[in-house]
C-alpha angles and dihedrals in degrees: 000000000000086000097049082051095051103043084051094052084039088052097042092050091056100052088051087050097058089034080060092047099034111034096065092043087056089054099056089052107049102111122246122272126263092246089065110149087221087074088060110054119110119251111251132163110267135141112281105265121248091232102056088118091066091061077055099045087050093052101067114098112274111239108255114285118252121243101245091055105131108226124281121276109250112260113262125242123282114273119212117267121293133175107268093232075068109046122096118260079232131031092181109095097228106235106239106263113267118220120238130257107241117227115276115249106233110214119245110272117265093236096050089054096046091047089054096043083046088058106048086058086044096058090036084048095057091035095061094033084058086047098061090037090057087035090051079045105061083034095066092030082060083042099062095037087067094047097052088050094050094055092052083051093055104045095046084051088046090050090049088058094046089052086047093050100045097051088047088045082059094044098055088039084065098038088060085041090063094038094055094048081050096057096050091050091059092038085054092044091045087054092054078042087058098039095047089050094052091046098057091045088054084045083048100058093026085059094051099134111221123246101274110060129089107298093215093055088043085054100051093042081056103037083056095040093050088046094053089050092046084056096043087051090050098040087047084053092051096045083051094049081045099056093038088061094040087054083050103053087042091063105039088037081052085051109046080053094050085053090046087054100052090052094054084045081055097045101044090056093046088056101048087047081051087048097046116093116262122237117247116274110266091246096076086048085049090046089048099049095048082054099043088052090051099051098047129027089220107060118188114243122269112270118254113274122260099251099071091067108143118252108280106249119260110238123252123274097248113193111261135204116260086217134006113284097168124074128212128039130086125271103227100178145006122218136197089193124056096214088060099053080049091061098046092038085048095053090048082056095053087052101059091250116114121248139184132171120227128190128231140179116221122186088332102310123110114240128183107218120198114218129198142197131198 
Protein backbone atom coordinates (compact mmCIF):
# COMPACT_ATOMS: atom_id res chain seq x y z
CA UNK A 1 0.00 0.00 0.00
CA UNK A 2 2.97 2.60 1.15
CA UNK A 3 4.88 1.52 -2.25
CA UNK A 4 1.83 1.98 -4.71
CA UNK A 5 1.60 5.72 -2.84
CA UNK A 6 5.00 6.54 -3.33
CA UNK A 7 5.68 5.38 -7.10
CA UNK A 8 2.52 7.42 -7.88
CA UNK A 9 4.02 11.15 -5.80
CA UNK A 10 7.44 10.18 -7.36
CA UNK A 11 5.53 9.91 -11.09
CA UNK A 12 3.52 12.83 -10.77
CA UNK A 13 6.62 15.01 -9.69
CA UNK A 14 8.39 14.08 -12.79
CA UNK A 15 5.89 14.92 -15.20
CA UNK A 16 5.64 18.46 -13.49
CA UNK A 17 9.27 18.63 -13.78
CA UNK A 18 9.46 18.18 -17.65
CA UNK A 19 6.00 20.22 -18.00
CA UNK A 20 8.44 23.19 -16.08
CA UNK A 21 11.61 22.51 -18.73
CA UNK A 22 9.56 21.65 -21.96
CA UNK A 23 6.34 23.65 -22.11
CA UNK A 24 8.12 27.23 -22.43
CA UNK A 25 10.45 26.00 -24.72
CA UNK A 26 7.31 24.82 -27.00
CA UNK A 27 5.94 28.44 -26.91
CA UNK A 28 8.95 30.22 -28.30
CA UNK A 29 8.94 28.09 -30.92
CA UNK A 30 5.43 28.00 -32.20
CA UNK A 31 5.81 29.95 -35.96
CA UNK A 32 4.29 33.09 -36.58
CA UNK A 33 0.58 33.37 -37.95
CA UNK A 34 -0.41 33.81 -41.50
CA UNK A 35 -1.82 37.26 -40.80
CA UNK A 36 1.93 38.52 -39.89
CA UNK A 37 2.33 42.02 -40.74
CA UNK A 38 5.61 41.17 -42.01
CA UNK A 39 3.74 39.46 -45.14
CA UNK A 40 2.28 42.72 -45.91
CA UNK A 41 5.11 45.37 -46.20
CA UNK A 42 5.90 46.77 -49.53
CA UNK A 43 8.84 45.86 -51.05
CA UNK A 44 11.25 48.69 -51.09
CA UNK A 45 15.02 48.79 -51.64
CA UNK A 46 16.64 48.65 -48.65
CA UNK A 47 20.14 46.74 -47.26
CA UNK A 48 19.47 42.74 -46.49
CA UNK A 49 18.78 42.62 -43.08
CA UNK A 50 20.91 41.18 -40.92
CA UNK A 51 18.27 39.17 -39.58
CA UNK A 52 16.92 37.35 -42.84
CA UNK A 53 17.96 33.95 -41.16
CA UNK A 54 15.77 34.33 -38.91
CA UNK A 55 12.69 34.34 -41.75
CA UNK A 56 14.63 30.84 -42.54
CA UNK A 57 15.01 29.74 -39.36
CA UNK A 58 11.01 30.48 -38.89
CA UNK A 59 10.09 28.48 -41.92
CA UNK A 60 11.01 25.18 -40.83
CA UNK A 61 8.08 23.09 -39.52
CA UNK A 62 7.38 23.78 -35.69
CA UNK A 63 7.73 20.14 -33.40
CA UNK A 64 4.41 19.05 -32.55
CA UNK A 65 2.86 21.00 -29.94
CA UNK A 66 2.45 19.40 -26.52
CA UNK A 67 -1.02 18.82 -25.02
CA UNK A 68 -0.94 20.88 -22.38
CA UNK A 69 0.04 24.03 -24.77
CA UNK A 70 -2.48 26.95 -23.71
CA UNK A 71 -4.03 28.70 -27.19
CA UNK A 72 -2.33 30.99 -29.14
CA UNK A 73 -2.31 34.92 -28.21
CA UNK A 74 -4.58 36.96 -31.05
CA UNK A 75 -2.36 38.65 -33.67
CA UNK A 76 -1.76 42.33 -32.94
CA UNK A 77 -2.84 45.24 -35.26
CA UNK A 78 -1.04 46.17 -38.21
CA UNK A 79 2.20 49.00 -37.49
CA UNK A 80 3.11 51.64 -40.28
CA UNK A 81 5.19 50.90 -42.16
CA UNK A 82 8.80 50.47 -41.03
CA UNK A 83 12.09 49.29 -42.84
CA UNK A 84 12.33 45.63 -42.32
CA UNK A 85 16.02 45.86 -40.94
CA UNK A 86 14.03 47.43 -38.47
CA UNK A 87 11.35 45.52 -37.89
CA UNK A 88 11.21 42.94 -34.92
CA UNK A 89 11.90 38.77 -35.78
CA UNK A 90 8.65 38.56 -33.92
CA UNK A 91 5.76 40.98 -33.66
CA UNK A 92 3.53 38.29 -30.93
CA UNK A 93 4.23 39.25 -27.38
CA UNK A 94 4.98 35.70 -26.07
CA UNK A 95 2.36 35.07 -22.82
CA UNK A 96 4.76 34.33 -19.53
CA UNK A 97 4.89 30.88 -19.21
CA UNK A 98 2.62 29.67 -17.15
CA UNK A 99 3.70 26.75 -14.74
CA UNK A 100 1.90 23.49 -14.81
CA UNK A 101 -0.47 22.22 -12.65
CA UNK A 102 1.01 18.95 -11.12
CA UNK A 103 -1.08 16.11 -11.07
CA UNK A 104 -3.38 15.94 -8.18
CA UNK A 105 -2.56 13.13 -5.61
CA UNK A 106 -5.21 11.48 -5.27
CA UNK A 107 -5.56 10.13 -1.46
CA UNK A 108 -5.49 6.39 -0.80
CA UNK A 109 -9.08 4.91 -1.05
CA UNK A 110 -11.17 4.56 2.44
CA UNK A 111 -11.71 1.24 1.99
CA UNK A 112 -8.04 0.33 1.21
CA UNK A 113 -7.02 1.99 4.46
CA UNK A 114 -9.83 0.33 6.64
CA UNK A 115 -9.03 -3.23 5.07
CA UNK A 116 -5.26 -2.78 6.10
CA UNK A 117 -5.94 -1.50 9.30
CA UNK A 118 -8.61 -4.67 9.44
CA UNK A 119 -6.06 -6.71 8.87
CA UNK A 120 -3.33 -5.69 11.30
CA UNK A 121 -6.07 -6.42 14.27
CA UNK A 122 -6.80 -9.05 12.65
CA UNK A 123 -3.22 -10.59 12.74
CA UNK A 124 -2.65 -9.10 16.50
CA UNK A 125 -5.98 -10.57 17.19
CA UNK A 126 -5.05 -13.96 16.19
CA UNK A 127 -1.61 -13.47 17.54
CA UNK A 128 -2.65 -12.87 20.87
CA UNK A 129 -5.48 -15.10 20.66
CA UNK A 130 -2.64 -17.93 19.71
CA UNK A 131 -0.50 -16.42 23.03
CA UNK A 132 -3.07 -17.16 25.72
CA UNK A 133 -4.04 -20.59 23.85
CA UNK A 134 -0.49 -21.74 24.06
CA UNK A 135 -0.32 -19.87 27.68
CA UNK A 136 -3.89 -21.94 28.88
CA UNK A 137 -2.04 -24.54 27.38
CA UNK A 138 1.24 -24.80 29.49
CA UNK A 139 -1.23 -23.80 32.51
CA UNK A 140 -3.33 -27.12 32.35
CA UNK A 141 -0.17 -29.19 31.01
CA UNK A 142 1.45 -27.97 34.55
CA UNK A 143 -2.03 -28.82 35.90
CA UNK A 144 -2.08 -32.05 35.21
CA UNK A 145 1.54 -32.62 36.03
CA UNK A 146 0.66 -31.88 39.58
CA UNK A 147 -2.20 -34.01 39.60
CA UNK A 148 -0.70 -36.71 38.44
CA UNK A 149 1.93 -36.22 41.02
CA UNK A 150 -0.47 -35.87 43.82
CA UNK A 151 -2.10 -38.98 43.17
CA UNK A 152 1.34 -40.93 43.17
CA UNK A 153 1.81 -39.24 46.30
CA UNK A 154 -1.35 -40.55 47.67
CA UNK A 155 -1.29 -43.70 46.86
CA UNK A 156 2.26 -44.28 47.96
CA UNK A 157 1.15 -42.74 51.02
CA UNK A 158 -2.02 -45.06 50.89
CA UNK A 159 0.17 -48.07 50.34
CA UNK A 160 2.46 -46.97 53.36
CA UNK A 161 -0.70 -47.11 55.66
CA UNK A 162 -1.82 -50.34 54.39
CA UNK A 163 1.37 -51.63 55.03
CA UNK A 164 1.04 -49.70 58.86
CA UNK A 165 -2.36 -51.18 59.51
CA UNK A 166 -1.80 -54.47 58.50
CA UNK A 167 1.36 -55.08 60.54
CA UNK A 168 -0.53 -53.43 63.75
CA UNK A 169 -3.55 -55.50 62.86
CA UNK A 170 -1.06 -58.42 63.37
CA UNK A 171 0.33 -57.01 66.34
CA UNK A 172 -2.86 -56.63 68.29
CA UNK A 173 -3.99 -60.07 66.83
CA UNK A 174 -1.23 -61.36 68.71
CA UNK A 175 -1.55 -59.36 71.49
CA UNK A 176 -5.41 -61.01 72.06
CA UNK A 177 -3.84 -64.20 71.14
CA UNK A 178 -1.50 -64.00 74.34
CA UNK A 179 -4.46 -62.44 76.76
CA UNK A 180 -6.71 -64.99 76.10
CA UNK A 181 -4.10 -67.80 76.72
CA UNK A 182 -3.56 -65.78 79.82
CA UNK A 183 -6.77 -65.95 80.92
CA UNK A 184 -7.12 -69.48 80.62
CA UNK A 185 -4.03 -69.99 82.44
CA UNK A 186 -5.42 -68.19 85.38
CA UNK A 187 -8.84 -69.68 84.86
CA UNK A 188 -6.97 -73.11 84.94
CA UNK A 189 -4.66 -71.96 88.23
CA UNK A 190 -7.97 -70.45 90.11
CA UNK A 191 -9.72 -74.11 89.54
CA UNK A 192 -6.48 -76.13 91.40
CA UNK A 193 -7.02 -72.92 93.88
CA UNK A 194 -10.49 -74.13 94.33
CA UNK A 195 -9.80 -77.61 94.45
CA UNK A 196 -6.91 -77.25 96.91
CA UNK A 197 -9.21 -75.07 99.21
CA UNK A 198 -12.01 -77.64 99.28
CA UNK A 199 -9.58 -80.33 99.94
CA UNK A 200 -8.05 -78.89 103.07
CA UNK A 201 -11.40 -78.03 104.41
CA UNK A 202 -12.40 -81.71 103.86
CA UNK A 203 -8.78 -82.49 105.57
CA UNK A 204 -10.03 -79.93 108.18
CA UNK A 205 -13.26 -81.65 109.30
CA UNK A 206 -12.09 -84.83 108.44
CA UNK A 207 -9.05 -84.07 111.14
CA UNK A 208 -11.54 -83.01 114.06
CA UNK A 209 -9.83 -85.15 117.17
CA UNK A 210 -12.60 -86.80 119.43
CA UNK A 211 -13.15 -85.93 122.62
CA UNK A 212 -10.92 -87.86 124.20
CA UNK A 213 -7.31 -87.00 122.97
CA UNK A 214 -4.98 -84.50 124.29
CA UNK A 215 -6.75 -80.85 123.80
CA UNK A 216 -3.25 -79.01 123.04
CA UNK A 217 -2.35 -81.42 120.17
CA UNK A 218 -6.21 -81.10 118.90
CA UNK A 219 -5.57 -77.33 118.92
CA UNK A 220 -2.54 -77.20 117.00
CA UNK A 221 -3.81 -79.87 114.38
CA UNK A 222 -6.82 -77.15 114.03
CA UNK A 223 -5.09 -74.05 114.34
CA UNK A 224 -2.65 -75.66 110.86
CA UNK A 225 -5.43 -77.08 109.22
CA UNK A 226 -7.51 -73.80 109.50
CA UNK A 227 -4.34 -71.82 108.27
CA UNK A 228 -3.88 -73.92 105.28
CA UNK A 229 -7.45 -73.46 104.46
CA UNK A 230 -7.22 -69.35 105.18
CA UNK A 231 -4.21 -69.46 102.34
CA UNK A 232 -6.04 -71.78 99.90
CA UNK A 233 -9.19 -69.26 100.15
CA UNK A 234 -7.06 -66.47 99.48
CA UNK A 235 -5.04 -67.96 97.03
CA UNK A 236 -8.48 -69.32 95.33
CA UNK A 237 -9.70 -65.01 95.49
CA UNK A 238 -6.46 -63.90 93.77
CA UNK A 239 -6.51 -66.61 91.07
CA UNK A 240 -10.10 -65.33 90.56
CA UNK A 241 -8.98 -61.40 90.42
CA UNK A 242 -6.35 -62.81 88.23
CA UNK A 243 -8.51 -64.47 85.72
CA UNK A 244 -11.07 -61.66 85.77
CA UNK A 245 -8.14 -59.19 84.47
CA UNK A 246 -6.86 -61.46 82.35
CA UNK A 247 -10.82 -61.80 80.68
CA UNK A 248 -10.58 -58.05 80.56
CA UNK A 249 -7.64 -57.54 78.86
CA UNK A 250 -8.74 -60.43 76.47
CA UNK A 251 -11.56 -58.58 75.39
CA UNK A 252 -10.34 -55.13 75.11
CA UNK A 253 -6.73 -56.63 73.73
CA UNK A 254 -9.58 -58.80 70.84
CA UNK A 255 -10.97 -55.43 70.19
CA UNK A 256 -8.43 -53.29 69.72
CA UNK A 257 -7.43 -56.26 66.94
CA UNK A 258 -10.52 -56.32 65.57
CA UNK A 259 -10.00 -52.27 65.17
CA UNK A 260 -6.86 -52.77 63.92
CA UNK A 261 -8.52 -55.12 61.27
CA UNK A 262 -10.92 -53.10 60.09
CA UNK A 263 -8.17 -50.21 59.43
CA UNK A 264 -6.01 -52.34 57.41
CA UNK A 265 -9.52 -53.47 55.61
CA UNK A 266 -9.82 -49.48 55.06
CA UNK A 267 -6.64 -48.96 54.01
CA UNK A 268 -6.22 -51.73 51.73
CA UNK A 269 -9.35 -50.56 49.78
CA UNK A 270 -8.22 -46.97 49.72
CA UNK A 271 -5.05 -48.12 48.10
CA UNK A 272 -6.34 -50.27 45.47
CA UNK A 273 -9.11 -47.06 44.55
CA UNK A 274 -5.48 -44.79 44.55
CA UNK A 275 -3.96 -47.62 42.22
CA UNK A 276 -6.77 -47.89 39.96
CA UNK A 277 -6.59 -45.66 36.65
CA UNK A 278 -8.41 -42.47 36.74
CA UNK A 279 -11.22 -41.55 34.10
CA UNK A 280 -10.46 -38.65 31.67
CA UNK A 281 -11.23 -35.30 32.85
CA UNK A 282 -14.50 -34.35 31.76
CA UNK A 283 -12.75 -31.16 29.13
CA UNK A 284 -11.47 -33.62 26.22
CA UNK A 285 -15.38 -35.40 26.44
CA UNK A 286 -16.62 -31.84 26.24
CA UNK A 287 -14.18 -31.13 23.37
CA UNK A 288 -15.34 -34.37 21.69
CA UNK A 289 -18.92 -33.90 21.93
CA UNK A 290 -18.87 -30.08 20.54
CA UNK A 291 -16.98 -31.77 17.58
CA UNK A 292 -19.01 -34.68 17.21
CA UNK A 293 -22.37 -32.17 17.03
CA UNK A 294 -20.62 -30.00 14.21
CA UNK A 295 -19.74 -32.59 12.03
CA UNK A 296 -23.05 -34.37 12.02
CA UNK A 297 -26.43 -32.97 12.61
CA UNK A 298 -27.39 -36.48 14.86
CA UNK A 299 -25.10 -36.64 17.63
CA UNK A 300 -25.11 -39.95 19.89
CA UNK A 301 -25.98 -39.42 23.06
CA UNK A 302 -23.48 -38.64 25.67
CA UNK A 303 -22.03 -42.14 27.52
CA UNK A 304 -23.19 -42.91 31.01
CA UNK A 305 -21.08 -41.21 33.73
CA UNK A 306 -18.29 -43.14 35.66
CA UNK A 307 -19.69 -43.34 38.43
CA UNK A 308 -22.42 -45.88 37.53
CA UNK A 309 -19.75 -48.64 36.98
CA UNK A 310 -21.19 -51.89 38.24
CA UNK A 311 -19.74 -53.43 41.68
CA UNK A 312 -16.51 -55.14 40.89
CA UNK A 313 -17.15 -58.87 41.32
CA UNK A 314 -16.12 -60.46 44.26
CA UNK A 315 -13.63 -63.38 43.40
CA UNK A 316 -14.51 -66.85 43.66
CA UNK A 317 -14.19 -68.86 47.00
CA UNK A 318 -11.62 -70.95 46.00
CA UNK A 319 -10.98 -74.27 48.68
CA UNK A 320 -8.10 -73.61 51.02
CA UNK A 321 -5.73 -75.75 52.96
CA UNK A 322 -6.47 -76.17 56.42
CA UNK A 323 -2.73 -76.09 56.97
CA UNK A 324 0.26 -75.46 54.75
CA UNK A 325 1.07 -78.26 52.63
CA UNK A 326 3.48 -76.51 50.43
CA UNK A 327 6.89 -75.54 51.44
CA UNK A 328 8.79 -72.73 50.38
CA UNK A 329 7.56 -69.13 49.75
CA UNK A 330 7.13 -66.11 52.30
CA UNK A 331 4.15 -65.42 54.26
CA UNK A 332 3.66 -61.96 53.82
CA UNK A 333 0.03 -61.40 56.08
CA UNK A 334 -2.28 -62.97 58.22
CA UNK A 335 -5.93 -62.31 57.99
CA UNK A 336 -8.98 -62.86 60.28
CA UNK A 337 -11.18 -62.20 57.45
CA UNK A 338 -10.99 -64.40 53.64
CA UNK A 339 -12.00 -61.33 51.36
CA UNK A 340 -9.23 -59.68 52.53
CA UNK A 341 -6.58 -62.29 51.77
CA UNK A 342 -8.43 -62.19 48.36
CA UNK A 343 -7.54 -58.47 47.87
CA UNK A 344 -3.92 -58.69 48.80
CA UNK A 345 -3.49 -62.24 46.95
CA UNK A 346 -5.26 -60.60 44.13
CA UNK A 347 -2.73 -57.38 43.93
CA UNK A 348 0.48 -59.94 44.00
CA UNK A 349 -1.37 -61.44 40.87
CA UNK A 350 -1.65 -58.20 39.08
CA UNK A 351 1.81 -57.82 39.55
CA UNK A 352 3.18 -61.06 37.71
CA UNK A 353 4.29 -62.75 41.32
CA UNK A 354 2.29 -66.12 42.40
CA UNK A 355 0.04 -66.10 45.28
CA UNK A 356 -2.09 -68.55 47.24
CA UNK A 357 -4.04 -68.22 50.54
CA UNK A 358 -3.72 -71.14 53.38
CA UNK A 359 -5.40 -71.50 55.93
CA UNK A 360 -4.17 -71.97 59.47
CA UNK A 361 -5.51 -72.43 63.00
CA UNK A 362 -3.61 -70.46 65.87
CA UNK A 363 -4.42 -70.94 69.36
CA UNK A 364 -7.79 -71.80 68.31
CA UNK A 365 -8.63 -69.05 66.12
CA UNK A 366 -8.98 -69.46 62.30
CA UNK A 367 -6.41 -67.14 60.09
CA UNK A 368 -6.19 -66.78 56.11
CA UNK A 369 -2.19 -66.49 55.17
CA UNK A 370 -1.23 -65.29 52.20
CA UNK A 371 2.01 -67.19 50.63
CA UNK A 372 4.31 -66.02 47.94
CA UNK A 373 6.57 -67.07 45.84
CA UNK A 374 9.16 -65.21 43.96
Amino acid sequence: MDNRLTQRLVGAGVIAALAVIFVPEMLERKPRPASSPVAETPAAPAPPAPSTPALTFSSQPAPPPAPETPPAAEPTPPTPPTPVAETPTHHESPLPPTPPTPAPVLPAQPSQIDTARTAQETKAAQDAAAARAKAAQEAKAKAEAERIAAAKAKAEAERIAAAKARAEAARRTAQAEAAKARERAEADRSATAKAEAARLEATQAASTPPPDEDDEESTASQAEVARAAKAARAEVARAEAARRAAQAEAARRDAQAETARREAARAEAAHREAARPKAPSALPKIELVSRSENASPAAKPPAPPAAAKPPRPQPPQEPVASAPTRGGGTVVGSFAIQENAYAVRDDYRNQNIRAGVERVTVNGRTLYQVRIWR
